[in-house]
């Protein structure tokens, strides 16, 4: 429409009677606006800050894109994304900024891949016969396209190469750099236009694909959004602004562009849009007038189109006070200025990001190592170097000299120390087999050791037998300690192999791991053999003359003290029970309706005869034979106790050296049996044996003859009937406990020493020599260094990444040097 305007009208605006007239102040301001961008060369030709910032970003984009690495894709470089619905005028805006026709056009979707457009301002005619305008594609490096129609065709070819001809879309970028004296330095990303209904053979989810692609760009805070909306549609329904508000709800980084102002309905205008009154954006709106399709078909030049645009805004009084936000020149200046300011804000963060990624890439390169050399000698040197590095890592872990010490958990040698001291030593100290022996078990051992003889003195055989059984129970924990340390060393070795060798040379890592396991097994065998010998030495000789052993005399004193304490406790309990019985008798006498005479009261006392009969009954119930003439003994004993006679004390000599006998006191013995009865096994077999032993082994016939019964298959010792037998048990337990503690302290000290000597310390003494003798063979070196394909790929990736990041850091450093 602009092109069809009469040339005479144009002349009338610029001429009065054929005489040139001065431009109005508004027009002059439009051509020499204060919006001159910091991203261009100033009028005096001096470079400003912005003129270097945007080219720096362009250079970084080229560096990262040339590397083609996904790890660098997350570096957010400042850029401007052009967003708009299909046929909203996006392509016309970009072509107007460039001043050339170079984008594909058509009635259907044209932009099907993101086009990263780098505009670089170049001086006019830098050299004679050199082109002033040209384009370069990143996928065709070194080629300059001076024919912009050829650039259009190359965009079509590259798009169809990836997406095909079915109008599908792809998120792979096409990178185009255009150098021209007619452009302002900036970087734009032309994204596919938003469409809703698939046409032809487009995918059914074409709308979702395009929306996701657009959001993947504009969601980054480093991206400015150039939201293109046509003026002849309601701004509140703009697809571009709708997507922009999803990621930038406050409008802090969104620039609104209103196109097609010249085809709005008659009587309407976009003044409210441009004054930021409808959908407010902090960066505001710019209004432009693009070429219509007839102008494009008629090859109307950009210069004429820009002149017609200026005439349009000059002729509309409603845009007079906002003329600074109208026109393509105002758009170019604003976009270039905002991009330069945006880059300046993000440059420090970008510098830190690139620096951190470069350090990480350097670490990865060092971790994966260098490429495998070709010569045999160099390959052999690599094997030796890897073995040396691995052995140093293992030894450092054991000695606590690792470069990367953990602070959250124990590792390396600290775990070995924990196993030996916290698990083995404390576990061994908690073991006391003598506590598991009941008095019945000890008495059984004593009687079995005596054989056919009666026990006159405390025999040594049961003590030694029980001592050896207790020592044997320490054998398993000692061997378990050695195996636990072996497991810890194996785990430590596997971690070192994985960290130092396996990423680059998996076959060499497997060989080192297998050879190290063999070496540790060779150390485990003598360690376990030494532990077996230590335990066998303790079993071979029960040293009762050891200065730390308690000895018989002290054990007897301890046992007597225990016996006196036990009897005192029994007497106290018996007295309490007797008091309760007396109180019950008194209460019963008080409740009796008949008065009791002293004679009756005296008759209530038990006579010695009654006590004797009760005693005989109790003995017969236990299977003991009671003679008829024992009445006098019981009576005398009871009378002595009633008369206050003191009970005889137990002594080692007065009781016939363990073999004497004392009068049996039924009450005291029954109480002793109740309080100190030995622990019985609770299983049914043990109970049945007790029942058999409790039965009578003889019976009286009617003729007064005693008939003896055969003993049961399993016999248990009889209950302890006197204090001498109990004292034997207590002395034996005291001796066992003392000797076991002595032996336990020896093993708790010697077993860790044996493990450290034969297993742990052998790593520093001979691991490296073992690996060299096992693996270092000229014929096997090449096979060991066969590199894993994934490791080789990762190493190349790390090397390329480091090279790209080094180039980026050099570009940033050069910018700082040029600036300051």
Coordinates of C-alpha atoms in Angstrom, one line a residue, residues 25-285:
X25 CA 11.8 19.1 14.4
X26 CA 10.0 15.7 14.8
X27 CA 11.4 14.4 11.6
X28 CA 14.8 15.6 12.4
X29 CA 14.6 13.9 15.7
X30 CA 13.6 10.8 14.0
X31 CA 16.7 10.7 11.9
X32 CA 19.1 11.9 14.5
X33 CA 17.5 10.4 17.6
X34 CA 19.2 10.1 20.9
X35 CA 18.5 6.4 20.7
X36 CA 21.8 5.8 18.9
X37 CA 22.7 2.4 20.2
X38 CA 25.8 1.7 22.3
X39 CA 26.2 -1.3 20.0
X40 CA 27.3 0.6 17.0
X41 CA 30.0 3.0 15.9
X42 CA 29.4 6.5 17.0
X43 CA 29.3 9.5 14.7
X44 CA 32.9 10.2 15.3
X45 CA 33.9 6.7 14.4
X46 CA 34.9 5.8 18.0
X47 CA 34.0 2.3 19.2
X48 CA 31.7 2.1 22.2
X49 CA 31.3 -0.6 24.8
X50 CA 28.3 -2.1 23.1
X51 CA 30.1 -2.4 19.8
X52 CA 32.4 -4.9 21.4
X53 CA 30.0 -6.7 23.7
X54 CA 27.7 -8.2 21.1
X55 CA 30.6 -9.4 18.8
X56 CA 32.1 -11.1 21.9
X57 CA 28.8 -13.0 22.4
X58 CA 28.8 -13.8 18.7
X59 CA 32.3 -15.2 18.9
X60 CA 31.4 -17.3 22.0
X61 CA 28.3 -18.7 20.1
X62 CA 30.5 -19.7 17.2
X63 CA 33.1 -21.4 19.5
X64 CA 30.5 -23.4 21.3
X65 CA 28.5 -24.3 18.2
X66 CA 31.7 -25.4 16.4
X67 CA 32.5 -27.7 19.3
X68 CA 29.1 -29.4 18.9
X69 CA 29.0 -30.6 22.5
X70 CA 25.9 -31.0 24.6
X71 CA 27.8 -30.2 27.8
X72 CA 28.2 -26.6 26.5
X73 CA 24.6 -26.2 25.5
X74 CA 23.6 -25.2 29.0
X75 CA 25.8 -22.0 28.9
X76 CA 23.3 -19.3 28.7
X77 CA 24.6 -16.7 26.2
X78 CA 22.7 -13.5 26.0
X79 CA 20.5 -13.3 22.9
X80 CA 17.2 -12.1 21.5
X81 CA 14.5 -14.5 20.5
X82 CA 11.9 -13.4 17.9
X83 CA 8.5 -14.8 18.7
X84 CA 5.3 -14.4 16.9
X85 CA 2.4 -16.2 15.3
X86 CA 2.6 -17.4 11.7
X87 CA 2.3 -14.5 9.2
X88 CA 2.6 -11.9 12.0
X89 CA 5.4 -10.2 10.1
X90 CA 8.4 -11.7 11.9
X91 CA 10.4 -12.4 8.8
X92 CA 9.7 -8.9 7.4
X93 CA 11.0 -7.4 10.6
X94 CA 14.2 -9.3 10.4
X95 CA 14.7 -8.5 6.8
X96 CA 14.1 -4.9 7.5
X97 CA 16.7 -4.9 10.2
X98 CA 19.2 -6.5 7.7
X99 CA 18.0 -4.4 4.8
X100 CA 18.0 -7.4 2.5
X101 CA 15.6 -10.1 1.3
X102 CA 17.1 -13.4 2.4
X103 CA 14.5 -15.4 4.4
X104 CA 12.2 -18.1 2.9
X105 CA 8.7 -16.9 2.2
X106 CA 5.4 -18.6 1.3
X107 CA 1.8 -18.9 2.3
X108 CA 2.5 -21.8 4.8
X109 CA 5.0 -22.1 7.5
X110 CA 8.4 -21.0 6.3
X111 CA 10.7 -20.9 9.4
X112 CA 10.9 -24.6 10.4
X113 CA 14.3 -24.5 12.2
X114 CA 15.6 -21.8 14.6
X115 CA 17.7 -19.4 12.7
X116 CA 20.4 -17.8 14.8
X117 CA 21.1 -14.5 13.0
X118 CA 24.3 -12.6 13.9
X119 CA 24.4 -9.1 12.5
X120 CA 27.8 -7.5 12.5
X121 CA 28.3 -3.9 11.6
X122 CA 31.4 -3.5 9.3
X123 CA 32.9 -0.3 7.9
X124 CA 32.1 0.7 4.4
X125 CA 34.6 -0.4 1.7
X126 CA 37.4 -1.6 4.1
X127 CA 39.4 -2.6 1.1
X128 CA 39.2 -1.8 -2.6
X129 CA 37.3 -4.4 -4.6
X130 CA 36.2 -6.2 -1.4
X131 CA 32.5 -7.0 -0.8
X132 CA 30.7 -4.8 1.6
X133 CA 27.9 -7.2 2.5
X134 CA 28.1 -11.0 2.8
X135 CA 26.8 -13.9 4.8
X136 CA 28.5 -16.9 6.3
X137 CA 26.9 -20.2 7.5
X138 CA 28.5 -22.1 10.3
X139 CA 27.8 -25.4 8.6
X140 CA 29.7 -24.2 5.6
X141 CA 32.8 -22.6 7.2
X142 CA 35.1 -20.4 5.0
X143 CA 32.4 -19.7 2.4
X144 CA 31.1 -16.2 1.9
X145 CA 27.7 -15.7 0.3
X146 CA 27.4 -12.3 -1.4
X147 CA 24.2 -13.2 -3.2
X148 CA 21.4 -13.0 -0.7
X149 CA 19.1 -15.0 -2.9
X150 CA 21.6 -17.8 -2.6
X151 CA 21.5 -17.4 1.2
X152 CA 17.7 -17.9 1.0
X153 CA 18.2 -21.1 -1.1
X154 CA 20.8 -22.4 1.3
X155 CA 18.5 -21.9 4.3
X156 CA 15.8 -23.9 2.4
X157 CA 18.3 -26.7 1.6
X158 CA 19.6 -26.9 5.1
X159 CA 16.1 -26.9 6.5
X160 CA 14.9 -29.7 4.2
X161 CA 18.1 -31.7 4.9
X162 CA 17.0 -32.1 8.5
X163 CA 13.2 -31.8 8.5
X164 CA 12.4 -33.1 5.1
X165 CA 9.8 -31.5 2.8
X166 CA 6.7 -32.3 4.8
X167 CA 6.7 -28.9 6.7
X168 CA 7.9 -30.6 9.9
X169 CA 10.0 -28.6 12.4
X170 CA 13.3 -29.3 14.2
X171 CA 15.1 -27.6 17.1
X172 CA 18.5 -27.8 15.4
X173 CA 19.8 -24.3 14.7
X174 CA 20.9 -22.8 11.4
X175 CA 23.6 -20.3 12.2
X176 CA 24.0 -17.4 9.8
X177 CA 26.3 -14.4 10.2
X178 CA 25.6 -11.3 8.1
X179 CA 28.3 -8.6 7.9
X180 CA 27.2 -5.2 6.5
X181 CA 27.7 -1.5 7.0
X182 CA 23.9 -1.1 6.9
X183 CA 23.2 -3.2 10.0
X184 CA 23.5 -2.7 13.7
X185 CA 25.5 -5.2 15.7
X186 CA 23.0 -7.6 17.4
X187 CA 22.1 -11.3 17.7
X188 CA 18.6 -12.6 17.0
X189 CA 17.0 -16.0 16.9
X190 CA 14.2 -16.4 14.5
X191 CA 11.9 -19.1 15.8
X192 CA 9.1 -20.9 13.9
X193 CA 5.8 -19.1 13.9
X194 CA 3.1 -20.2 16.2
X195 CA 0.5 -22.3 14.4
X196 CA -2.6 -24.1 15.7
X197 CA -3.9 -26.4 13.0
X198 CA -1.6 -28.8 11.1
X199 CA -1.7 -28.6 7.4
X200 CA -0.8 -31.1 4.7
X201 CA 1.4 -33.8 6.2
X202 CA 2.5 -31.9 9.2
X203 CA 2.6 -33.8 12.5
X204 CA -0.6 -33.7 14.5
X205 CA 1.2 -32.2 17.4
X206 CA 2.9 -29.4 15.4
X207 CA 1.5 -26.7 17.8
X208 CA 2.9 -28.5 20.8
X209 CA 6.3 -28.9 19.2
X210 CA 6.6 -25.3 18.2
X211 CA 5.4 -24.0 21.6
X212 CA 7.9 -26.3 23.4
X213 CA 10.7 -25.1 21.1
X214 CA 9.9 -21.5 21.8
X215 CA 9.7 -22.0 25.5
X216 CA 13.1 -23.7 25.6
X217 CA 14.6 -20.5 24.4
X218 CA 12.7 -17.8 26.1
X219 CA 12.6 -19.5 29.5
X220 CA 16.2 -18.6 30.1
X221 CA 16.8 -15.3 31.9
X222 CA 19.7 -14.5 29.5
X223 CA 17.2 -14.3 26.6
X224 CA 15.4 -11.1 25.7
X225 CA 12.0 -11.7 24.0
X226 CA 11.0 -9.8 20.9
X227 CA 7.3 -10.4 20.8
X228 CA 5.9 -9.6 17.4
X229 CA 2.1 -8.9 17.2
X230 CA 0.0 -7.6 14.3
X231 CA -1.8 -4.3 15.0
X232 CA -5.0 -5.5 13.2
X233 CA -5.7 -8.1 16.0
X234 CA -6.5 -7.7 19.7
X235 CA -3.2 -7.4 21.6
X236 CA -4.8 -9.2 24.6
X237 CA -5.0 -12.3 22.4
X238 CA -1.5 -12.1 21.0
X239 CA 0.2 -15.6 20.9
X240 CA 3.6 -14.0 21.3
X241 CA 2.7 -12.1 24.5
X242 CA 0.8 -15.1 25.9
X243 CA 4.0 -17.2 25.7
X244 CA 6.2 -14.4 26.9
X245 CA 4.0 -13.9 30.0
X246 CA 4.5 -17.6 30.9
X247 CA 8.2 -17.1 31.5
X248 CA 8.3 -13.3 32.0
X249 CA 5.1 -12.5 33.9
X250 CA 6.4 -9.0 34.9
X251 CA 7.5 -8.1 31.4
X252 CA 11.1 -7.3 32.5
X253 CA 12.8 -8.7 29.4
X254 CA 10.0 -8.6 26.7
X255 CA 10.1 -6.0 23.9
X256 CA 6.8 -5.6 22.1
X257 CA 6.8 -5.1 18.3
X258 CA 3.5 -3.9 16.6
X259 CA 3.4 -4.7 12.9
X260 CA 0.9 -3.9 10.1
X261 CA 0.0 -0.5 11.5
X262 CA -1.0 0.6 7.9
X263 CA -3.7 -2.0 7.5
X264 CA -5.7 -1.3 10.7
X265 CA -9.4 -0.7 10.3
X266 CA -10.3 2.9 9.3
X267 CA -10.7 5.1 12.4
X268 CA -8.5 2.9 14.6
X269 CA -4.9 3.2 15.6
X270 CA -2.2 1.5 17.7
X271 CA -1.5 4.6 19.9
X272 CA -2.6 2.8 23.1
X273 CA -0.4 -0.2 22.3
X274 CA 2.6 1.9 21.7
X275 CA 2.0 4.0 24.8
X276 CA 2.2 0.8 26.8
X277 CA -1.4 1.1 28.1
X278 CA -3.0 -2.2 27.1
X279 CA -0.5 -4.9 28.0
X280 CA 2.3 -3.1 29.9
X281 CA 5.9 -4.1 29.3
X282 CA 8.8 -2.6 31.1
X283 CA 10.7 -2.3 27.8
X284 CA 7.7 -1.0 26.0
X285 CA 6.6 -1.3 22.3

